[in-house]
Amino acid sequence: MDHDRTEVSVALSGATRDSRRRLLAHLAALPVTLGLSFFMGPESADAKKGKKGKKRGGKKNKKNKNTGGGSSSGSEERAFLGLINDYRRKSGAGNLSLQDQLGAAADHHSQDMASKNYFSHTLSNGDSPEKNIERFGYTNWSFVGENIAAGQETAKAVMDAWKSSPEHDKNMRDKNFTEIGTGRAYNKSSKYGWYWTTTFGSR
């Protein structure tokens, strides 16, 4: 079992057009737990880029619609949606709706980790979770976040792992999030076998 509870704070790029506070929480769980948290707001993002007030594209991508897909076609992915929404209701948070672009980003990240045998929020092409989410069309967001896990086959197992980690648990119960995508992938030749990604967002 790998155990790594190092917390990291990283400023990432950009600010929303109306300068609303933004969050990118990247969280990870290995077969027990691993916690990495990244917080992003407009000020820290501008400091990293060395420029002020970068605006995000004027018009919203027409593909940014909640079509109910969320790339969560497998039975375990669908089961996870039920589990997390039940958990959020008990915590006083609203239900999350499946969203296609978030789901495609989550699915791609899980498939990438499984096929290329790595475990990280940074994808094999160097994309950050934020960049990966935007690459699949989820732009003009107010808040985005991500949980990843490796080694758990079922929805219940990954849910239990994330609930046992305060940072992952906080992400799942965050009232700022209204939409979710879930991706699960398997590669028997990889280190952990199963890989999960959940991407969260709101606009």
PDB file of C-alpha atoms in Angstrom:
ATOM      1  CA  MET A   1       0.000   0.000   0.000  1.00  0.00           C
ATOM      2  CA  ASP A   2       1.185   3.502  -0.757  1.00  0.00           C
ATOM      3  CA  HIS A   3       0.610   6.181   1.859  1.00  0.00           C
ATOM      4  CA  ASP A   4       1.264   9.816   1.004  1.00  0.00           C
ATOM      5  CA  ARG A   5      -0.532  12.608   2.798  1.00  0.00           C
ATOM      6  CA  THR A   6       1.548  15.524   1.554  1.00  0.00           C
ATOM      7  CA  GLU A   7      -0.575  18.636   1.100  1.00  0.00           C
ATOM      8  CA  VAL A   8       0.366  20.958  -1.715  1.00  0.00           C
ATOM      9  CA  SER A   9      -0.983  24.398  -2.590  1.00  0.00           C
ATOM     10  CA  VAL A  10      -0.552  25.446  -6.200  1.00  0.00           C
ATOM     11  CA  ALA A  11      -1.747  28.576  -7.986  1.00  0.00           C
ATOM     12  CA  LEU A  12      -3.117  27.853 -11.433  1.00  0.00           C
ATOM     13  CA  SER A  13      -3.968  30.067 -14.388  1.00  0.00           C
ATOM     14  CA  GLY A  14      -6.677  32.568 -15.121  1.00  0.00           C
ATOM     15  CA  ALA A  15      -9.590  34.321 -13.475  1.00  0.00           C
ATOM     16  CA  THR A  16     -13.269  34.349 -14.292  1.00  0.00           C
ATOM     17  CA  ARG A  17     -14.590  37.234 -16.343  1.00  0.00           C
ATOM     18  CA  ASP A  18     -16.496  38.682 -13.389  1.00  0.00           C
ATOM     19  CA  SER A  19     -13.631  37.979 -10.947  1.00  0.00           C
ATOM     20  CA  ARG A  20     -15.669  35.500  -8.920  1.00  0.00           C
ATOM     21  CA  ARG A  21     -13.697  33.310  -6.606  1.00  0.00           C
ATOM     22  CA  ARG A  22     -12.666  30.058  -8.281  1.00  0.00           C
ATOM     23  CA  LEU A  23     -11.650  26.764  -6.867  1.00  0.00           C
ATOM     24  CA  LEU A  24      -9.719  23.910  -8.391  1.00  0.00           C
ATOM     25  CA  ALA A  25      -9.443  21.182  -5.816  1.00  0.00           C
ATOM     26  CA  HIS A  26      -7.405  18.267  -7.107  1.00  0.00           C
ATOM     27  CA  LEU A  27      -7.709  15.362  -4.756  1.00  0.00           C
ATOM     28  CA  ALA A  28      -6.299  11.866  -4.951  1.00  0.00           C
ATOM     29  CA  ALA A  29      -6.893   8.565  -3.214  1.00  0.00           C
ATOM     30  CA  LEU A  30      -4.761   5.482  -3.457  1.00  0.00           C
ATOM     31  CA  PRO A  31      -6.126   2.131  -2.228  1.00  0.00           C
ATOM     32  CA  VAL A  32      -6.233   3.526   1.311  1.00  0.00           C
ATOM     33  CA  THR A  33      -6.045   7.321   0.992  1.00  0.00           C
ATOM     34  CA  LEU A  34      -3.806   9.932  -0.470  1.00  0.00           C
ATOM     35  CA  GLY A  35      -4.597  13.589  -0.087  1.00  0.00           C
ATOM     36  CA  LEU A  36      -3.364  16.363  -2.325  1.00  0.00           C
ATOM     37  CA  SER A  37      -5.281  19.611  -2.383  1.00  0.00           C
ATOM     38  CA  PHE A  38      -4.913  22.519  -4.772  1.00  0.00           C
ATOM     39  CA  PHE A  39      -6.721  25.807  -4.223  1.00  0.00           C
ATOM     40  CA  MET A  40      -7.059  28.468  -6.883  1.00  0.00           C
ATOM     41  CA  GLY A  41      -8.439  31.969  -6.763  1.00  0.00           C
ATOM     42  CA  PRO A  42      -8.069  34.874  -9.162  1.00  0.00           C
ATOM     43  CA  GLU A  43      -5.311  36.580  -7.191  1.00  0.00           C
ATOM     44  CA  SER A  44      -3.049  33.540  -6.919  1.00  0.00           C
ATOM     45  CA  ALA A  45      -3.655  32.676 -10.561  1.00  0.00           C
ATOM     46  CA  ASP A  46      -2.672  36.149 -11.723  1.00  0.00           C
ATOM     47  CA  ALA A  47       0.442  36.056  -9.553  1.00  0.00           C
ATOM     48  CA  LYS A  48       1.589  32.847 -11.184  1.00  0.00           C
ATOM     49  CA  LYS A  49       1.058  34.165 -14.707  1.00  0.00           C
ATOM     50  CA  GLY A  50       2.555  37.561 -13.889  1.00  0.00           C
ATOM     51  CA  LYS A  51      -0.389  39.416 -15.347  1.00  0.00           C
ATOM     52  CA  LYS A  52      -3.636  40.908 -14.161  1.00  0.00           C
ATOM     53  CA  GLY A  53      -7.209  40.020 -14.776  1.00  0.00           C
ATOM     54  CA  LYS A  54      -6.979  37.598 -17.637  1.00  0.00           C
ATOM     55  CA  LYS A  55     -10.504  37.227 -18.932  1.00  0.00           C
ATOM     56  CA  ARG A  56     -12.014  33.970 -19.942  1.00  0.00           C
ATOM     57  CA  GLY A  57     -13.665  33.793 -23.357  1.00  0.00           C
ATOM     58  CA  GLY A  58     -16.702  35.989 -23.876  1.00  0.00           C
ATOM     59  CA  LYS A  59     -19.256  33.589 -25.305  1.00  0.00           C
ATOM     60  CA  LYS A  60     -20.093  30.349 -23.648  1.00  0.00           C
ATOM     61  CA  ASN A  61     -19.409  27.182 -25.538  1.00  0.00           C
ATOM     62  CA  LYS A  62     -22.716  25.996 -26.927  1.00  0.00           C
ATOM     63  CA  LYS A  63     -21.741  22.458 -26.022  1.00  0.00           C
ATOM     64  CA  ASN A  64     -21.799  23.393 -22.353  1.00  0.00           C
ATOM     65  CA  LYS A  65     -25.146  21.786 -21.709  1.00  0.00           C
ATOM     66  CA  ASN A  66     -26.233  19.289 -19.138  1.00  0.00           C
ATOM     67  CA  THR A  67     -27.510  16.536 -21.362  1.00  0.00           C
ATOM     68  CA  GLY A  68     -27.606  13.948 -18.613  1.00  0.00           C
ATOM     69  CA  GLY A  69     -24.848  11.809 -20.094  1.00  0.00           C
ATOM     70  CA  GLY A  70     -21.751  12.489 -18.061  1.00  0.00           C
ATOM     71  CA  SER A  71     -19.920   9.558 -19.684  1.00  0.00           C
ATOM     72  CA  SER A  72     -21.013   7.445 -16.729  1.00  0.00           C
ATOM     73  CA  SER A  73     -22.378   4.578 -18.767  1.00  0.00           C
ATOM     74  CA  GLY A  74     -21.099   1.705 -16.615  1.00  0.00           C
ATOM     75  CA  SER A  75     -23.142   0.257 -13.777  1.00  0.00           C
ATOM     76  CA  GLU A  76     -20.526   1.170 -11.160  1.00  0.00           C
ATOM     77  CA  GLU A  77     -20.330   4.757 -12.412  1.00  0.00           C
ATOM     78  CA  ARG A  78     -24.119   5.033 -12.227  1.00  0.00           C
ATOM     79  CA  ALA A  79     -24.020   3.498  -8.766  1.00  0.00           C
ATOM     80  CA  PHE A  80     -21.513   6.132  -7.675  1.00  0.00           C
ATOM     81  CA  LEU A  81     -23.862   8.939  -8.699  1.00  0.00           C
ATOM     82  CA  GLY A  82     -26.553   7.465  -6.466  1.00  0.00           C
ATOM     83  CA  LEU A  83     -24.149   7.060  -3.571  1.00  0.00           C
ATOM     84  CA  ILE A  84     -22.738  10.562  -3.726  1.00  0.00           C
ATOM     85  CA  ASN A  85     -26.136  12.214  -4.101  1.00  0.00           C
ATOM     86  CA  ASP A  86     -27.514  10.267  -1.158  1.00  0.00           C
ATOM     87  CA  TYR A  87     -24.462  11.328   0.850  1.00  0.00           C
ATOM     88  CA  ARG A  88     -24.842  14.962  -0.180  1.00  0.00           C
ATOM     89  CA  ARG A  89     -28.530  15.018   0.764  1.00  0.00           C
ATOM     90  CA  LYS A  90     -27.638  13.802   4.252  1.00  0.00           C
ATOM     91  CA  SER A  91     -25.063  16.600   4.436  1.00  0.00           C
ATOM     92  CA  GLY A  92     -27.520  19.286   3.336  1.00  0.00           C
ATOM     93  CA  ALA A  93     -26.038  19.695  -0.142  1.00  0.00           C
ATOM     94  CA  GLY A  94     -27.984  19.489  -3.389  1.00  0.00           C
ATOM     95  CA  ASN A  95     -27.899  16.668  -5.901  1.00  0.00           C
ATOM     96  CA  LEU A  96     -25.227  16.619  -8.597  1.00  0.00           C
ATOM     97  CA  SER A  97     -26.340  16.248 -12.215  1.00  0.00           C
ATOM     98  CA  LEU A  98     -24.337  14.290 -14.763  1.00  0.00           C
ATOM     99  CA  GLN A  99     -22.722  16.589 -17.314  1.00  0.00           C
ATOM    100  CA  ASP A 100     -21.298  15.402 -20.639  1.00  0.00           C
ATOM    101  CA  GLN A 101     -18.150  17.507 -20.835  1.00  0.00           C
ATOM    102  CA  LEU A 102     -17.176  16.782 -17.240  1.00  0.00           C
ATOM    103  CA  GLY A 103     -17.850  13.111 -17.852  1.00  0.00           C
ATOM    104  CA  ALA A 104     -15.726  13.021 -20.991  1.00  0.00           C
ATOM    105  CA  ALA A 105     -12.858  14.689 -19.126  1.00  0.00           C
ATOM    106  CA  ALA A 106     -13.142  12.223 -16.242  1.00  0.00           C
ATOM    107  CA  ASP A 107     -13.311   9.242 -18.559  1.00  0.00           C
ATOM    108  CA  HIS A 108     -10.276  10.421 -20.509  1.00  0.00           C
ATOM    109  CA  HIS A 109      -8.236  10.947 -17.348  1.00  0.00           C
ATOM    110  CA  SER A 110      -9.055   7.468 -15.999  1.00  0.00           C
ATOM    111  CA  GLN A 111      -8.338   5.809 -19.350  1.00  0.00           C
ATOM    112  CA  ASP A 112      -5.077   7.736 -19.635  1.00  0.00           C
ATOM    113  CA  MET A 113      -3.906   6.630 -16.175  1.00  0.00           C
ATOM    114  CA  ALA A 114      -4.858   3.007 -16.800  1.00  0.00           C
ATOM    115  CA  SER A 115      -3.349   2.712 -20.264  1.00  0.00           C
ATOM    116  CA  LYS A 116      -0.140   4.574 -19.415  1.00  0.00           C
ATOM    117  CA  ASN A 117       0.266   3.159 -15.917  1.00  0.00           C
ATOM    118  CA  TYR A 118       0.534   6.298 -13.794  1.00  0.00           C
ATOM    119  CA  PHE A 119      -1.421   7.927 -10.983  1.00  0.00           C
ATOM    120  CA  SER A 120      -1.491  11.709 -10.960  1.00  0.00           C
ATOM    121  CA  HIS A 121      -3.708  14.743 -11.407  1.00  0.00           C
ATOM    122  CA  THR A 122      -1.339  15.821 -14.183  1.00  0.00           C
ATOM    123  CA  LEU A 123      -2.201  13.925 -17.347  1.00  0.00           C
ATOM    124  CA  SER A 124       0.392  12.205 -19.528  1.00  0.00           C
ATOM    125  CA  ASN A 125       0.343  15.109 -22.006  1.00  0.00           C
ATOM    126  CA  GLY A 126       1.065  17.603 -19.222  1.00  0.00           C
ATOM    127  CA  ASP A 127      -2.486  18.921 -18.892  1.00  0.00           C
ATOM    128  CA  SER A 128      -3.671  20.002 -15.473  1.00  0.00           C
ATOM    129  CA  PRO A 129      -7.152  18.870 -14.413  1.00  0.00           C
ATOM    130  CA  GLU A 130      -8.437  22.361 -15.204  1.00  0.00           C
ATOM    131  CA  LYS A 131      -6.965  22.223 -18.709  1.00  0.00           C
ATOM    132  CA  ASN A 132      -8.305  18.723 -19.275  1.00  0.00           C
ATOM    133  CA  ILE A 133     -11.798  19.786 -18.204  1.00  0.00           C
ATOM    134  CA  GLU A 134     -11.704  22.824 -20.473  1.00  0.00           C
ATOM    135  CA  ARG A 135     -10.292  20.797 -23.368  1.00  0.00           C
ATOM    136  CA  PHE A 136     -13.497  18.766 -23.342  1.00  0.00           C
ATOM    137  CA  GLY A 137     -15.625  21.908 -23.562  1.00  0.00           C
ATOM    138  CA  TYR A 138     -16.460  22.744 -19.955  1.00  0.00           C
ATOM    139  CA  THR A 139     -15.596  26.446 -19.970  1.00  0.00           C
ATOM    140  CA  ASN A 140     -16.874  29.601 -18.280  1.00  0.00           C
ATOM    141  CA  TRP A 141     -17.109  27.766 -15.000  1.00  0.00           C
ATOM    142  CA  SER A 142     -17.285  29.237 -11.507  1.00  0.00           C
ATOM    143  CA  PHE A 143     -15.882  26.253  -9.598  1.00  0.00           C
ATOM    144  CA  VAL A 144     -14.227  23.031 -10.720  1.00  0.00           C
ATOM    145  CA  GLY A 145     -12.651  20.173  -8.811  1.00  0.00           C
ATOM    146  CA  GLU A 146     -11.406  16.636  -9.211  1.00  0.00           C
ATOM    147  CA  ASN A 147     -11.010  13.447  -7.178  1.00  0.00           C
ATOM    148  CA  ILE A 148      -8.934  10.537  -8.421  1.00  0.00           C
ATOM    149  CA  ALA A 149      -8.482   7.071  -6.972  1.00  0.00           C
ATOM    150  CA  ALA A 150      -6.684   3.858  -7.859  1.00  0.00           C
ATOM    151  CA  GLY A 151      -7.158   0.265  -6.773  1.00  0.00           C
ATOM    152  CA  GLN A 152     -10.900   0.248  -6.028  1.00  0.00           C
ATOM    153  CA  GLU A 153     -13.130  -1.791  -8.315  1.00  0.00           C
ATOM    154  CA  THR A 154     -16.559  -0.777  -7.042  1.00  0.00           C
ATOM    155  CA  ALA A 155     -18.417   2.461  -6.455  1.00  0.00           C
ATOM    156  CA  LYS A 156     -18.842   1.646  -2.778  1.00  0.00           C
ATOM    157  CA  ALA A 157     -15.122   0.984  -2.323  1.00  0.00           C
ATOM    158  CA  VAL A 158     -14.068   4.259  -3.907  1.00  0.00           C
ATOM    159  CA  MET A 159     -16.780   6.157  -2.048  1.00  0.00           C
ATOM    160  CA  ASP A 160     -15.571   4.730   1.264  1.00  0.00           C
ATOM    161  CA  ALA A 161     -11.963   5.640   0.427  1.00  0.00           C
ATOM    162  CA  TRP A 162     -12.853   9.233  -0.369  1.00  0.00           C
ATOM    163  CA  LYS A 163     -15.127   9.574   2.658  1.00  0.00           C
ATOM    164  CA  SER A 164     -12.219   8.495   4.884  1.00  0.00           C
ATOM    165  CA  SER A 165     -10.068  11.368   3.607  1.00  0.00           C
ATOM    166  CA  PRO A 166     -11.133  14.800   4.940  1.00  0.00           C
ATOM    167  CA  GLU A 167     -10.129  16.664   1.779  1.00  0.00           C
ATOM    168  CA  HIS A 168     -11.846  14.242  -0.599  1.00  0.00           C
ATOM    169  CA  ASP A 169     -14.872  14.154   1.655  1.00  0.00           C
ATOM    170  CA  LYS A 170     -15.062  17.942   1.637  1.00  0.00           C
ATOM    171  CA  ASN A 171     -14.959  17.948  -2.155  1.00  0.00           C
ATOM    172  CA  MET A 172     -17.838  15.477  -2.400  1.00  0.00           C
ATOM    173  CA  ARG A 173     -19.979  17.549  -0.019  1.00  0.00           C
ATOM    174  CA  ASP A 174     -19.080  20.956  -1.448  1.00  0.00           C
ATOM    175  CA  LYS A 175     -22.272  22.963  -2.016  1.00  0.00           C
ATOM    176  CA  ASN A 176     -20.549  25.010  -4.728  1.00  0.00           C
ATOM    177  CA  PHE A 177     -20.635  22.033  -7.076  1.00  0.00           C
ATOM    178  CA  THR A 178     -23.790  21.281  -9.061  1.00  0.00           C
ATOM    179  CA  GLU A 179     -22.520  18.957 -11.810  1.00  0.00           C
ATOM    180  CA  ILE A 180     -20.355  15.866 -12.008  1.00  0.00           C
ATOM    181  CA  GLY A 181     -18.682  13.508 -14.431  1.00  0.00           C
ATOM    182  CA  THR A 182     -17.338  10.076 -13.524  1.00  0.00           C
ATOM    183  CA  GLY A 183     -14.885   7.837 -15.336  1.00  0.00           C
ATOM    184  CA  ARG A 184     -13.576   4.381 -14.417  1.00  0.00           C
ATOM    185  CA  ALA A 185     -10.971   2.381 -16.308  1.00  0.00           C
ATOM    186  CA  TYR A 186      -9.172  -0.930 -15.915  1.00  0.00           C
ATOM    187  CA  ASN A 187      -5.865  -2.293 -17.133  1.00  0.00           C
ATOM    188  CA  LYS A 188      -4.703  -5.587 -15.660  1.00  0.00           C
ATOM    189  CA  SER A 189      -1.104  -4.761 -16.602  1.00  0.00           C
ATOM    190  CA  SER A 190      -1.093  -1.492 -14.665  1.00  0.00           C
ATOM    191  CA  LYS A 191       0.116  -1.034 -11.091  1.00  0.00           C
ATOM    192  CA  TYR A 192      -3.305  -0.529  -9.514  1.00  0.00           C
ATOM    193  CA  GLY A 193      -5.667  -2.128 -12.051  1.00  0.00           C
ATOM    194  CA  TRP A 194      -8.675   0.151 -11.529  1.00  0.00           C
ATOM    195  CA  TYR A 195      -8.599   3.938 -11.891  1.00  0.00           C
ATOM    196  CA  TRP A 196     -11.358   6.395 -11.015  1.00  0.00           C
ATOM    197  CA  THR A 197     -11.819  10.090 -11.763  1.00  0.00           C
ATOM    198  CA  THR A 198     -14.667  12.337 -10.695  1.00  0.00           C
ATOM    199  CA  THR A 199     -14.770  15.877 -12.018  1.00  0.00           C
ATOM    200  CA  PHE A 200     -16.969  18.461 -10.325  1.00  0.00           C
ATOM    201  CA  GLY A 201     -18.152  21.801 -11.616  1.00  0.00           C
ATOM    202  CA  SER A 202     -20.617  24.664 -11.538  1.00  0.00           C
ATOM    203  CA  ARG A 203     -21.297  27.616 -13.818  1.00  0.00           C
TER     204      ARG A 203
END
